[in-house]
mmCIF file of C-alpha atoms and ligand atoms in Angstrom:
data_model
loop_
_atom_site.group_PDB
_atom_site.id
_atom_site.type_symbol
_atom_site.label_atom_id
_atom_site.label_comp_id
_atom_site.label_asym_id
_atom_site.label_seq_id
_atom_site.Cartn_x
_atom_site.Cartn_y
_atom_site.Cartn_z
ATOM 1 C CA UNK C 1 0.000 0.000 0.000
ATOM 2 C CA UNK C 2 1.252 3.537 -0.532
ATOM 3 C CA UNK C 3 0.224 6.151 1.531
ATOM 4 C CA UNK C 4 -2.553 8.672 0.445
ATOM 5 C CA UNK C 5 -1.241 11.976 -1.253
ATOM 6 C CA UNK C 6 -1.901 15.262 0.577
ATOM 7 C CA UNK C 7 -5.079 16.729 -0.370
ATOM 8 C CA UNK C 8 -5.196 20.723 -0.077
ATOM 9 C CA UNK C 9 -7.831 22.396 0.718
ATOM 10 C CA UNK C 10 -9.178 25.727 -1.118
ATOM 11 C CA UNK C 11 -5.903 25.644 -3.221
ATOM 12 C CA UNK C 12 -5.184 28.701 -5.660
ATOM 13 C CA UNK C 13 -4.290 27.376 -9.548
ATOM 14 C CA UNK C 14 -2.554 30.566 -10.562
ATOM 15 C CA UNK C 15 0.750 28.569 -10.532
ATOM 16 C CA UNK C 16 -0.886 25.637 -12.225
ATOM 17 C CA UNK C 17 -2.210 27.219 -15.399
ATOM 18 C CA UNK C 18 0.501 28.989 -17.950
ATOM 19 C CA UNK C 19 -2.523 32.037 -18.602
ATOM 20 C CA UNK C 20 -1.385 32.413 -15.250
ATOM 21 C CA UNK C 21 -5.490 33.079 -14.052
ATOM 22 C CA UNK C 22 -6.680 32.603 -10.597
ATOM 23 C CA UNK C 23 -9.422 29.831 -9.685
ATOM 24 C CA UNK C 24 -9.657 27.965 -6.354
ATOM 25 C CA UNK C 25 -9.524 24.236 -6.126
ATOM 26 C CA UNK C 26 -11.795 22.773 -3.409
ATOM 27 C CA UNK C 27 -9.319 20.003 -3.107
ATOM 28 C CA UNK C 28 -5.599 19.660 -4.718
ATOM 29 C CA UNK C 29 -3.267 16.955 -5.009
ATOM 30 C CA UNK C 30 -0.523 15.806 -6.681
ATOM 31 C CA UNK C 31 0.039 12.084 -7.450
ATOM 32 C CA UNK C 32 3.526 10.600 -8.839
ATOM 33 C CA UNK C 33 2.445 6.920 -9.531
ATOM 34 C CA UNK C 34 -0.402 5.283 -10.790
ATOM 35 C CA UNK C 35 -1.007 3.281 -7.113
ATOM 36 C CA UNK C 36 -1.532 6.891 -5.683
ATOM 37 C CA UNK C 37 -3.983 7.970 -8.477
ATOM 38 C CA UNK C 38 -5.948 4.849 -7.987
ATOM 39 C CA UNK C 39 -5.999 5.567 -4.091
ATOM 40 C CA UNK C 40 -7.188 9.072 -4.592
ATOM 41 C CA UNK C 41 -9.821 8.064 -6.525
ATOM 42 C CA UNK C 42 -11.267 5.171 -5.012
ATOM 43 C CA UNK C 43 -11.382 7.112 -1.368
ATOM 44 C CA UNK C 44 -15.106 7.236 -0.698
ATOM 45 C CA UNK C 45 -14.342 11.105 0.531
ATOM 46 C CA UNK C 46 -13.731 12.030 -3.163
ATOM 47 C CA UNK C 47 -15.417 9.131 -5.554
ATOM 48 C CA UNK C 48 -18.665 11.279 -6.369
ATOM 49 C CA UNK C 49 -17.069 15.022 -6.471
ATOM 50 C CA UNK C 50 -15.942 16.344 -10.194
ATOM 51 C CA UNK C 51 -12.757 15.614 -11.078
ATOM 52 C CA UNK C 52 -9.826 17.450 -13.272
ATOM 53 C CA UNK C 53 -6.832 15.993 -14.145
ATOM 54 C CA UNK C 54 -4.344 18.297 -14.722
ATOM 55 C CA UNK C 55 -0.802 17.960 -16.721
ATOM 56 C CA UNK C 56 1.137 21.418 -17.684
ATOM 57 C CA UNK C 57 -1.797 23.236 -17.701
ATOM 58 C CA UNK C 58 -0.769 24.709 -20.679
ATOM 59 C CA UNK C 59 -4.295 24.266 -22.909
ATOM 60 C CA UNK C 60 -6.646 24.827 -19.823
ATOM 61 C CA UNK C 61 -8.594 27.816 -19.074
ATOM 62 C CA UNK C 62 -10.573 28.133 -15.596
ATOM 63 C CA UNK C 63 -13.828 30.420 -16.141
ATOM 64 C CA UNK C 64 -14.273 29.621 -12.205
ATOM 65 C CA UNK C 65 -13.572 28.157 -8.970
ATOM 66 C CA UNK C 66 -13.441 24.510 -9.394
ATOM 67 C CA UNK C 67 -15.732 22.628 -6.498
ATOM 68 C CA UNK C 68 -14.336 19.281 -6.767
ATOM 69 C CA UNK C 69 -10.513 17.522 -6.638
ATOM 70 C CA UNK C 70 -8.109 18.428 -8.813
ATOM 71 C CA UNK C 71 -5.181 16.113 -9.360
ATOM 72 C CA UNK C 72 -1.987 17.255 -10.932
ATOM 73 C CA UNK C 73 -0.494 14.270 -12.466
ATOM 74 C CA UNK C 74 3.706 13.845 -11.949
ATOM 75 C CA UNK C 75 4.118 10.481 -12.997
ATOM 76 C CA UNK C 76 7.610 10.338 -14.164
ATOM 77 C CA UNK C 77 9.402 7.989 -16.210
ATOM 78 C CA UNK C 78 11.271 6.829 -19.619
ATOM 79 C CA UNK C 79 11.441 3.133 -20.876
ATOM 80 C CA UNK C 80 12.529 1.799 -24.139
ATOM 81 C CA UNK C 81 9.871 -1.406 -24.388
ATOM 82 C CA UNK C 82 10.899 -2.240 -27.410
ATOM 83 C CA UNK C 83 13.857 -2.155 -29.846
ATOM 84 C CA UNK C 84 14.090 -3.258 -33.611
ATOM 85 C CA UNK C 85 17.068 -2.105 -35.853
ATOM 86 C CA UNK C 86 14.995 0.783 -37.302
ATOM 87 C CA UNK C 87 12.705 2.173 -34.124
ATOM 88 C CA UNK C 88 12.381 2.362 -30.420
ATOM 89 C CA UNK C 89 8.791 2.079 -28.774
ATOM 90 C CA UNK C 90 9.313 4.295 -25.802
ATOM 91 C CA UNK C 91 6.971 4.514 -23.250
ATOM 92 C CA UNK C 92 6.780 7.973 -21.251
ATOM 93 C CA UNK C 93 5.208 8.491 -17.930
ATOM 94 C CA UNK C 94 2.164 11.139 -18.666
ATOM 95 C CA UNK C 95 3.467 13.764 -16.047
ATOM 96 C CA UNK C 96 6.997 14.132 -17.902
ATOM 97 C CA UNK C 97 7.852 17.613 -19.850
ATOM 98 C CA UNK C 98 6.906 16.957 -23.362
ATOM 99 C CA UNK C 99 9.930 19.428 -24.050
ATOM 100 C CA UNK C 100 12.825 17.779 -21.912
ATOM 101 C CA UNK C 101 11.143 14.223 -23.779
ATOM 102 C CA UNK C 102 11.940 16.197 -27.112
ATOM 103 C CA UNK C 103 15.416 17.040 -26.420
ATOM 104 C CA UNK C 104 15.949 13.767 -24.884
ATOM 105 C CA UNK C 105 14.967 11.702 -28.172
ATOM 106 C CA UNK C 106 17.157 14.085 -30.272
ATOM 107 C CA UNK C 107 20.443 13.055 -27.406
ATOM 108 C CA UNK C 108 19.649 9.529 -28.689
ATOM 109 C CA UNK C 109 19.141 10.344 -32.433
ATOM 110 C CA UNK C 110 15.498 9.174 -32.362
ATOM 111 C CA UNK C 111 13.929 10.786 -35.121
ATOM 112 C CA UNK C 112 9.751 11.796 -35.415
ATOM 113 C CA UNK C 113 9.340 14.489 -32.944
ATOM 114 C CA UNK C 114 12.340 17.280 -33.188
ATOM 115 C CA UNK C 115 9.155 19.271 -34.888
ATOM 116 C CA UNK C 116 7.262 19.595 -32.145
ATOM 117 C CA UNK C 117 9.640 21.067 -29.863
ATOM 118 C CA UNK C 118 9.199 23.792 -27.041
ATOM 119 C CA UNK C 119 5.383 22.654 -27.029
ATOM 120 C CA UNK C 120 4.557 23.414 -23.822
ATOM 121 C CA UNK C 121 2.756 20.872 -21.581
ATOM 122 C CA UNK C 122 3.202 16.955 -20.040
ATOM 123 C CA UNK C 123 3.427 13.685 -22.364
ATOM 124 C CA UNK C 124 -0.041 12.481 -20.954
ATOM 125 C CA UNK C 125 -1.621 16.087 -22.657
ATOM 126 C CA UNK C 126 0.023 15.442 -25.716
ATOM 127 C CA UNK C 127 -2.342 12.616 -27.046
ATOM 128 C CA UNK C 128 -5.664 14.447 -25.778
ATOM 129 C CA UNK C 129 -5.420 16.997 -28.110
ATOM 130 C CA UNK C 130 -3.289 15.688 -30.671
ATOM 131 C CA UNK C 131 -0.567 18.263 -30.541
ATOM 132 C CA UNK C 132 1.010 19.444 -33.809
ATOM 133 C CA UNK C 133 3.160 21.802 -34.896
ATOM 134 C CA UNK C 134 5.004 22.468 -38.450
ATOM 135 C CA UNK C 135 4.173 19.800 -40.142
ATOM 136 C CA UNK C 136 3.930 17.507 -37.693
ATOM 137 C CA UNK C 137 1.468 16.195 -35.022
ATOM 138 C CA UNK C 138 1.880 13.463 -32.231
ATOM 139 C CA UNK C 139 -0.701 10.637 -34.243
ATOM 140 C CA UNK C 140 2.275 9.925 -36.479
ATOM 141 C CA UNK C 141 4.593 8.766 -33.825
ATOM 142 C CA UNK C 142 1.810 7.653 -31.558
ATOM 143 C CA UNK C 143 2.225 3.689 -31.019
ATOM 144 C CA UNK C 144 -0.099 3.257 -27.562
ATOM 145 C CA UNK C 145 -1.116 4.729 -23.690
ATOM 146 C CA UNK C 146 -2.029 3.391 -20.977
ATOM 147 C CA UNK C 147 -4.824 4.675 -19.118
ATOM 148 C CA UNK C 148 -6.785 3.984 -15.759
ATOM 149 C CA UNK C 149 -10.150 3.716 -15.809
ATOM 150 C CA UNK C 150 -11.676 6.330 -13.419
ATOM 151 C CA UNK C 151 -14.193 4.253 -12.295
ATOM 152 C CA UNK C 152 -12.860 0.637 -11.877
ATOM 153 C CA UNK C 153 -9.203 1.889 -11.148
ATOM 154 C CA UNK C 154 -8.578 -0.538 -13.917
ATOM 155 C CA UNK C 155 -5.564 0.372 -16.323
ATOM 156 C CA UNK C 156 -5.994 -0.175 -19.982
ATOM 157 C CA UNK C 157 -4.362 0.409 -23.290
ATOM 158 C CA UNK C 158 -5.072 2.001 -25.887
ATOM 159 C CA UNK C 159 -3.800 1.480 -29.887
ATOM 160 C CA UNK C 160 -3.762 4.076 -32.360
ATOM 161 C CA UNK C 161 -6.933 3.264 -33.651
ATOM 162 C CA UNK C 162 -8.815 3.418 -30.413
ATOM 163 C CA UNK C 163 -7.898 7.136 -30.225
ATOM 164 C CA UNK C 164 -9.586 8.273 -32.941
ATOM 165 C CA UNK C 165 -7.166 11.335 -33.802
ATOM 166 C CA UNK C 166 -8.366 14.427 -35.261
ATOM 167 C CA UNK C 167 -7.326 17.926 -36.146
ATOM 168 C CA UNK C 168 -6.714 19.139 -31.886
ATOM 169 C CA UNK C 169 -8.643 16.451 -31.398
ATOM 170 C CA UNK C 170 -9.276 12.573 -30.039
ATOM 171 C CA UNK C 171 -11.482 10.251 -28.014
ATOM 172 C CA UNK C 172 -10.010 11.724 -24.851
ATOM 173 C CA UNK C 173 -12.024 15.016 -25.731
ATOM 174 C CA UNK C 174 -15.385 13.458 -27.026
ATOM 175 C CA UNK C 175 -17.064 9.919 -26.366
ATOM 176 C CA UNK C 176 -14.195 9.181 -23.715
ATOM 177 C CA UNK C 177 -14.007 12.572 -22.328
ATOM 178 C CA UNK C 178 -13.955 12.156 -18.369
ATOM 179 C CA UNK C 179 -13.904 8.417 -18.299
ATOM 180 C CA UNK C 180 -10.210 7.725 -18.271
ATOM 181 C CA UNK C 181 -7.079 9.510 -16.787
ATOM 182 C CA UNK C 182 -3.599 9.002 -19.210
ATOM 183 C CA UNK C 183 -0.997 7.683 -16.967
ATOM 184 C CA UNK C 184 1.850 6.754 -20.060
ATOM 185 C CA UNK C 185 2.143 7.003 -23.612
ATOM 186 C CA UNK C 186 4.608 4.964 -25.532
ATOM 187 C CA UNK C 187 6.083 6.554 -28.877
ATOM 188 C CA UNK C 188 7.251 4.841 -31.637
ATOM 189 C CA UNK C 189 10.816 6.628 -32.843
ATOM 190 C CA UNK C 190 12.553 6.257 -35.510
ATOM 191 C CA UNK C 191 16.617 5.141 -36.044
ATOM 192 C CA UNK C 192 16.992 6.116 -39.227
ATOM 193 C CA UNK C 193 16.149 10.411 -38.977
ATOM 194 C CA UNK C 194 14.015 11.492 -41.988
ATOM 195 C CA UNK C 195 13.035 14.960 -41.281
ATOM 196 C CA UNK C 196 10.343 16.962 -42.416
ATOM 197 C CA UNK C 197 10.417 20.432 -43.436
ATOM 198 C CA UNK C 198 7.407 20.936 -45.512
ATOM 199 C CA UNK C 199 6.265 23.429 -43.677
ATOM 200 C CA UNK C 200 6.714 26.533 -45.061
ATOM 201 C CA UNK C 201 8.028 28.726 -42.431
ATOM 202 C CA UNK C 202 10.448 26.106 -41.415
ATOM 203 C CA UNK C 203 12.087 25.605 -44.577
ATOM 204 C CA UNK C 204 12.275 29.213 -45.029
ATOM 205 C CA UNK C 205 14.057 29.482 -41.758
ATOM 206 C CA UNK C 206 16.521 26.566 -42.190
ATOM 207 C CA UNK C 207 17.306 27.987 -46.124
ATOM 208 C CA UNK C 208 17.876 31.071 -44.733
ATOM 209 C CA UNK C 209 20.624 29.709 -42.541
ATOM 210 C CA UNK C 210 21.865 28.085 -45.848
ATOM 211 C CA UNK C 211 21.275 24.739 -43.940
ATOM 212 C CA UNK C 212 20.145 22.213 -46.867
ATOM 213 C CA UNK C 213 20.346 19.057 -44.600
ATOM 214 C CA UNK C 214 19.497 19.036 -41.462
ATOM 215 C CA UNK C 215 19.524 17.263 -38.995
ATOM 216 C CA UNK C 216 16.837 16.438 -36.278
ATOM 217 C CA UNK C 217 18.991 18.908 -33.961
ATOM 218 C CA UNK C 218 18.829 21.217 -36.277
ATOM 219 C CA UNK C 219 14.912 21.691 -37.376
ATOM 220 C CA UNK C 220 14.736 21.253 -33.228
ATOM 221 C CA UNK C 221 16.404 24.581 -33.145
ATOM 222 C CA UNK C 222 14.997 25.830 -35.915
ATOM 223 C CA UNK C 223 11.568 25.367 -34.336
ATOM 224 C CA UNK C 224 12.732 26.793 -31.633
ATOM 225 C CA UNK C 225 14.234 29.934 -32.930
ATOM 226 C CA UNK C 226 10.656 30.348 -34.963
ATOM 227 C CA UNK C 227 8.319 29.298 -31.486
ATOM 228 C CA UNK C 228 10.405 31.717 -29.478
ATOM 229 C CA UNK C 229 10.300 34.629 -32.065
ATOM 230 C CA UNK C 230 6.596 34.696 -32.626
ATOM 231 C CA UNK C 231 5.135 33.125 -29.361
ATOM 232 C CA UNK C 232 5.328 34.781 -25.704
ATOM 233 C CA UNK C 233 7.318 32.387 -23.256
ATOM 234 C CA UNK C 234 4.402 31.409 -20.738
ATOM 235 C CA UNK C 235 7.232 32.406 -17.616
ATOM 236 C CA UNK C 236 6.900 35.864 -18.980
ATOM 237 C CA UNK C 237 3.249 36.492 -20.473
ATOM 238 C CA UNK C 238 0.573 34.065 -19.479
ATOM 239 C CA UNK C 239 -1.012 32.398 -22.429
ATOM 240 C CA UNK C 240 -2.219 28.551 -23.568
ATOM 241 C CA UNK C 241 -0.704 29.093 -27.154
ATOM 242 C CA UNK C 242 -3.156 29.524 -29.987
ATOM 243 C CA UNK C 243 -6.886 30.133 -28.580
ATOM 244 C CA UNK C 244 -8.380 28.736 -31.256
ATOM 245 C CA UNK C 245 -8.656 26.318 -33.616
ATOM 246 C CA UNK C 246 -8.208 27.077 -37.159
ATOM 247 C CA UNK C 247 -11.207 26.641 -38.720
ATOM 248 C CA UNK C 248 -12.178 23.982 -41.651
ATOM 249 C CA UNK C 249 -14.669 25.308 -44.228
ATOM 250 C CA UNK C 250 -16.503 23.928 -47.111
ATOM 251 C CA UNK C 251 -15.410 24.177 -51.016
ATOM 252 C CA UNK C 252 -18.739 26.985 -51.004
ATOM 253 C CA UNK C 253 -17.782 28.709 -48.223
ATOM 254 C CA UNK C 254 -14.528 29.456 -49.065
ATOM 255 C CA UNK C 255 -15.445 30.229 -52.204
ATOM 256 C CA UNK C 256 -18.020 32.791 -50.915
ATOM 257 C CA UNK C 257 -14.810 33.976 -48.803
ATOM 258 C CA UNK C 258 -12.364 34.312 -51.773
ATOM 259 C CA UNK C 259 -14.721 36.341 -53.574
ATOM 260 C CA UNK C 260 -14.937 38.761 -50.882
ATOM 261 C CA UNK C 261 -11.457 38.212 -49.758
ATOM 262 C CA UNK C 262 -8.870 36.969 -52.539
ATOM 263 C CA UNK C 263 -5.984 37.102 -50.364
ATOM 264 C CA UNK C 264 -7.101 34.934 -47.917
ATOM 265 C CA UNK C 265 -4.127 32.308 -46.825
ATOM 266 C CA UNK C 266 -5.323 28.833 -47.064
ATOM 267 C CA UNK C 267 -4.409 25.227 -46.813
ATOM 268 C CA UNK C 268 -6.054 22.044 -48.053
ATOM 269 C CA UNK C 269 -7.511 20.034 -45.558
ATOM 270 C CA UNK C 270 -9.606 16.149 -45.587
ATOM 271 C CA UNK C 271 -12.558 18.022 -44.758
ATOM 272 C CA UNK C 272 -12.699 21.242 -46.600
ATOM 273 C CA UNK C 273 -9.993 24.059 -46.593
ATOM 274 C CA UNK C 274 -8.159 25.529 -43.487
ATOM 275 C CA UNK C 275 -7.892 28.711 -43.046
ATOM 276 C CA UNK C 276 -5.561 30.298 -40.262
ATOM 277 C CA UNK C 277 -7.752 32.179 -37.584
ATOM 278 C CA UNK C 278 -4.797 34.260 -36.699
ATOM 279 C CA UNK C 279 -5.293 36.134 -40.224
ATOM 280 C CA UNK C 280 -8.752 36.270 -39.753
ATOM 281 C CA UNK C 281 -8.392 37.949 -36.567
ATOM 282 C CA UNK C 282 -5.350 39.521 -37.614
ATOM 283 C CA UNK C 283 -7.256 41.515 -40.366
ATOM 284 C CA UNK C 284 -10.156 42.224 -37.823
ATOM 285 C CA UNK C 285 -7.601 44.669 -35.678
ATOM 286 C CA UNK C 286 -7.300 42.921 -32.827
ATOM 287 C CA UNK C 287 -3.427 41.809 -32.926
ATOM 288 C CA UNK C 288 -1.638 43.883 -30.427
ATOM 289 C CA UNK C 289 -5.084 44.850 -28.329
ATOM 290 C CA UNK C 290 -5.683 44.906 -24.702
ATOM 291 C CA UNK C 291 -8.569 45.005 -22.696
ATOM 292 C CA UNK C 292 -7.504 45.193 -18.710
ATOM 293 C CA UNK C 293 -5.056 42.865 -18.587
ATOM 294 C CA UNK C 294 -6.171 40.384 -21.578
ATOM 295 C CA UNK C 295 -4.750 40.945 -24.550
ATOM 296 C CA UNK C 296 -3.930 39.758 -27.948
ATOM 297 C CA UNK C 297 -0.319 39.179 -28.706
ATOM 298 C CA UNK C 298 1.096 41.757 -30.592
ATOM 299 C CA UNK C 299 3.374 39.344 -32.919
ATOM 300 C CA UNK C 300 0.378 36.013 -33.276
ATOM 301 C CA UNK C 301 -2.922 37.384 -33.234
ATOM 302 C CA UNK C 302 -4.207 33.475 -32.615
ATOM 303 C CA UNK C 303 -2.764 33.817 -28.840
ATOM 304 C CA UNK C 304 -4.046 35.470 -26.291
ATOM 305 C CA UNK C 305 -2.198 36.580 -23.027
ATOM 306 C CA UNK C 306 -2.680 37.787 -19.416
ATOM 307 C CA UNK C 307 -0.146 40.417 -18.356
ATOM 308 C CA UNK C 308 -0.581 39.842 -15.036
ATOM 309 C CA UNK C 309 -4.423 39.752 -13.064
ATOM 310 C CA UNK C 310 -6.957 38.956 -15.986
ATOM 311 C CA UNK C 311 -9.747 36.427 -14.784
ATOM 312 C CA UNK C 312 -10.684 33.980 -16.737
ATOM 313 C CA UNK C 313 -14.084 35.599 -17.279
ATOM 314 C CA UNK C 314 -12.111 38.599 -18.651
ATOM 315 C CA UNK C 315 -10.147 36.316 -21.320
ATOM 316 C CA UNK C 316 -13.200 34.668 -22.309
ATOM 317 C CA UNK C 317 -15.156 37.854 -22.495
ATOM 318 C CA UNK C 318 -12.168 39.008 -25.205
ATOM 319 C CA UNK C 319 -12.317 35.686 -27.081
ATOM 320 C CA UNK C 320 -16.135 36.128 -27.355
ATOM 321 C CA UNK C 321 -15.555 40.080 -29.136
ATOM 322 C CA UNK C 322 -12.883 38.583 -31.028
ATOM 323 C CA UNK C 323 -15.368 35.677 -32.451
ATOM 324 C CA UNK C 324 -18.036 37.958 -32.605
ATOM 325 C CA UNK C 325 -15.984 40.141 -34.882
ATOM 326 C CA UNK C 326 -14.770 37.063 -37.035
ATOM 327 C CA UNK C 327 -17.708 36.192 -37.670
ATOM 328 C CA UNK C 328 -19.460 39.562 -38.290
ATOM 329 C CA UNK C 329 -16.896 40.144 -41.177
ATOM 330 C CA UNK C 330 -16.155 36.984 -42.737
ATOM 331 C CA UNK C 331 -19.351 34.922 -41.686
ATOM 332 C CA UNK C 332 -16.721 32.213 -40.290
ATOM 333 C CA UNK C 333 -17.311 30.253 -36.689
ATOM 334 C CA UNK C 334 -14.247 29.970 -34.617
ATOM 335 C CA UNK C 335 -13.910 27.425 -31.952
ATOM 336 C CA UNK C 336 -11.828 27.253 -28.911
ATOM 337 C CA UNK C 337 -8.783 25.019 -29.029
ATOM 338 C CA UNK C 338 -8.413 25.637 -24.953
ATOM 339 C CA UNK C 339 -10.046 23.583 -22.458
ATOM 340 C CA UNK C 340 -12.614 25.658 -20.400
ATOM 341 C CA UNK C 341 -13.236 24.466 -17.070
HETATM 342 N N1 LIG P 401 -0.921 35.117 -39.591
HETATM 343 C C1 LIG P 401 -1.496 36.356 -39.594
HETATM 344 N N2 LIG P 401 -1.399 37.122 -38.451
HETATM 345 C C2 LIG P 401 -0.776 36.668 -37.332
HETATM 346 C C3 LIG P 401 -0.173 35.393 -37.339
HETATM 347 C C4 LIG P 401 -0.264 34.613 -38.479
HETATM 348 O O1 LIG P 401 -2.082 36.794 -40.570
HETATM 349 O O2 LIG P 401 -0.756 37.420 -36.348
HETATM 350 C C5 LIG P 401 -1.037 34.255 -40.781
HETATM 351 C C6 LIG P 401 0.345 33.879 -41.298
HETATM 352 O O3 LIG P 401 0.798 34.809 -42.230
HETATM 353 C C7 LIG P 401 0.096 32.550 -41.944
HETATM 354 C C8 LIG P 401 -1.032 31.948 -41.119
HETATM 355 O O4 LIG P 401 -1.637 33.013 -40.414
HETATM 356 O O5 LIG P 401 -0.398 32.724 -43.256
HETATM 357 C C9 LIG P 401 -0.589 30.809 -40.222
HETATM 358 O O6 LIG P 401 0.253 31.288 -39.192
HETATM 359 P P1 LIG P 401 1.310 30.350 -38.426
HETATM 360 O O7 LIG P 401 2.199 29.636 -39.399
HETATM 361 O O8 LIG P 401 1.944 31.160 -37.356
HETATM 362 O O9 LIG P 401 0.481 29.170 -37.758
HETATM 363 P P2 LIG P 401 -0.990 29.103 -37.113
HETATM 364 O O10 LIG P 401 -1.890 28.439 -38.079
HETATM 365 O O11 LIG P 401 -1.417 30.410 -36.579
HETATM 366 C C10 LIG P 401 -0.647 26.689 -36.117
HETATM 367 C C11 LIG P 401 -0.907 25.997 -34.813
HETATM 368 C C12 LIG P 401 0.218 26.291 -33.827
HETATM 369 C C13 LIG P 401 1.521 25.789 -34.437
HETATM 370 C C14 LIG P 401 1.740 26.506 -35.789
HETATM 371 C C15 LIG P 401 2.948 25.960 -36.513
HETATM 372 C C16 LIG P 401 -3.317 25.768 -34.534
HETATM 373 C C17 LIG P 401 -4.547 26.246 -33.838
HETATM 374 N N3 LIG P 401 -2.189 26.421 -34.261
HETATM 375 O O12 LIG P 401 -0.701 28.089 -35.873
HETATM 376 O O13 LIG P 401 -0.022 25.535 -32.655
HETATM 377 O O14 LIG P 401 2.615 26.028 -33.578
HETATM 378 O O15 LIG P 401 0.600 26.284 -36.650
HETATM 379 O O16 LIG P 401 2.670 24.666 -36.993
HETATM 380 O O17 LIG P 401 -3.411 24.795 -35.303
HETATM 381 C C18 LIG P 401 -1.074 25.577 -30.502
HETATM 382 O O18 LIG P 401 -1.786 24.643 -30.893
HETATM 383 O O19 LIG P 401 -1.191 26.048 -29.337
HETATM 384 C C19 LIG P 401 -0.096 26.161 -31.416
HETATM 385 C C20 LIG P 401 0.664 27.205 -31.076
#
């Protein structure tokens, strides 16, 4: 038996969320194994209150106090499971640094994720969402998780299929939403580095540094060099990265748009066309804007950022004019990417 983690009582978020908002937790604790996550949640105190999991907190917005236990998840860990002459299947504990994970693959030359560096957040996040970034997102090196079942205590894995990845998205935010807490995620890596630099500003960036082949080191620092340029550094301006989604039209609507708006960036997409929100919001006037303390950073008008005391209420009163706007002028819909609790 282990013991039973520390539960706090009334416990302030502020240094739990990188928008850096305050919300009370009517009960907090931290768990670093699965044994202690299974105690928590079995303890007939705590089995019918709400319950948040909570990684990085770098995607979650609180609108309010939360009334039930929130468990921050710190379940460390790096194993190689599997070995072939061409990949590793490495299995991460959920509450490691997706970053230090990054940098750690590229010290041992595994190849598939140098493209999604500086994302910040925890492994066990990564797969919820889907995380991508320049060209890249997590379902391509995804091999499995593990996962306990919040009701039985019961772990189970998951395959690739079972996930259902989308665009930002995957079971763990629709039918299985709630049901299941992430407790390791094994990647599959690859031995023999192919990179990929098909997105645009990447391959701009790298030819500008007359770099022709790079290594996985090198587009790692590239993406770097691009994140830190255009994003805000959460330990200096609260934010959750881009707000929103970037939306996917129809064929007719974005013809409807182009008509109206011929310069309108877009990208083909399996449902319709993508187009990126931070132009549409962009060309609304909003990049660079502050209400109070929320704003809309002045160099990606997708993120928005707390200088110090917004509320969540205050950010999500922005995000509302900003969609309001959007769709005002270009008839478009956007939807958070954030999770608001
Ligand atoms: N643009 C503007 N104004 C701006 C910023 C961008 O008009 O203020 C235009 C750019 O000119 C470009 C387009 O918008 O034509 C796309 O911009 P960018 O390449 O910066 O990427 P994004 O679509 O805004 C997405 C992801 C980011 C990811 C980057 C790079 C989403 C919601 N966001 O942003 O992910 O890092 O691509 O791959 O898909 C995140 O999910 O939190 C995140 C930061």
């Amino acid at each position: 038996m282990t013991d039973t983690p520390e539960v706090k009582e009334h416990f302030d978020l502020k240094e739990h969320n990188t928008i850096g908002v305050s919300a009370k937790a009517r009960y907090f604790a931290s768990v670093s194994t699965a044994d202690e996550l299974r105690q928590l949640l079995l303890d007939p105190k705590y089995k019918l209150l709400p319950k948040l999991m909570l990684g990085g907190g770098s995607n979650i917005l609180f609108a309010n106090d939360f009334e039930g236990l929130v468990i921050h998840l710190k379940i460390k860990g790096r194993e190689v499971v599997e070995e072939t002459g061409d990949h590793v299947h490495w299995k991460l504990g959920s509450g490691e640094n997706w970053h230090q994970v990054v940098l750690g693959a590229i010290e041992n030359d595994w190849a598939g994720i140098e493209n999604l560096s500086l994302i910040p957040g925890s492994v066990g996040a990564a797969p919820i969402q889907n995380i991508g970034a320049y060209g890249v997102e997590l379902e391509q090196v995804f091999h499995s998780l593990e996962a306990l079942d919040l009701n039985t205590g019961i772990i189970k894995t998951f395959e690739h299929k079972e996930c259902k990845f989308g665009y930002r998205d995957s079971a763990f935010k629709n039918d299985l939403k709630g049901k299941y807490v992430i407790t390791s995620v094994t990647l599959k890596l690859s031995k023999h580095p192919k990179v990929n630099t098909s997105y645009r500003a990447l391959s701009d960036h790298l030819n500008e540094q007359g770099i022709e082949e790079p290594t996985i080191r090198q587009v790692s620092n590239a993406v770097i060099e691009i994140r830190q340029s255009k994003l805000p550094d959460p330990k200096e301006i609260g934010n959750t990265g881009s707000f929103f989604k970037n939306p996917v039209i129809s064929e007719e609507e974005f013809g409807r748009l182009k008509n109206k708006h011929p310069d309108v960036p877009n990208y083909p997409d399996k449902k319709g066309v993508k187009v990126p929100a931070a132009w549409l919001i962009d060309q609304c006037g909003w990049k660079g804007e502050r209400i109070g303390d929320a704003g809309v950073h002045k160099k990606q008008a997708l993120v928005l950022v707390n200088y110090g005391s917004a509320t969540g209420a205050e950010i999500i009163e922005l995000a509302e004019k900003i969609r309001r706007s959007v769709h005002n002028k270009f008839g478009v819909v956007l939807t958070p990417e954030v999770n608001i609790v």
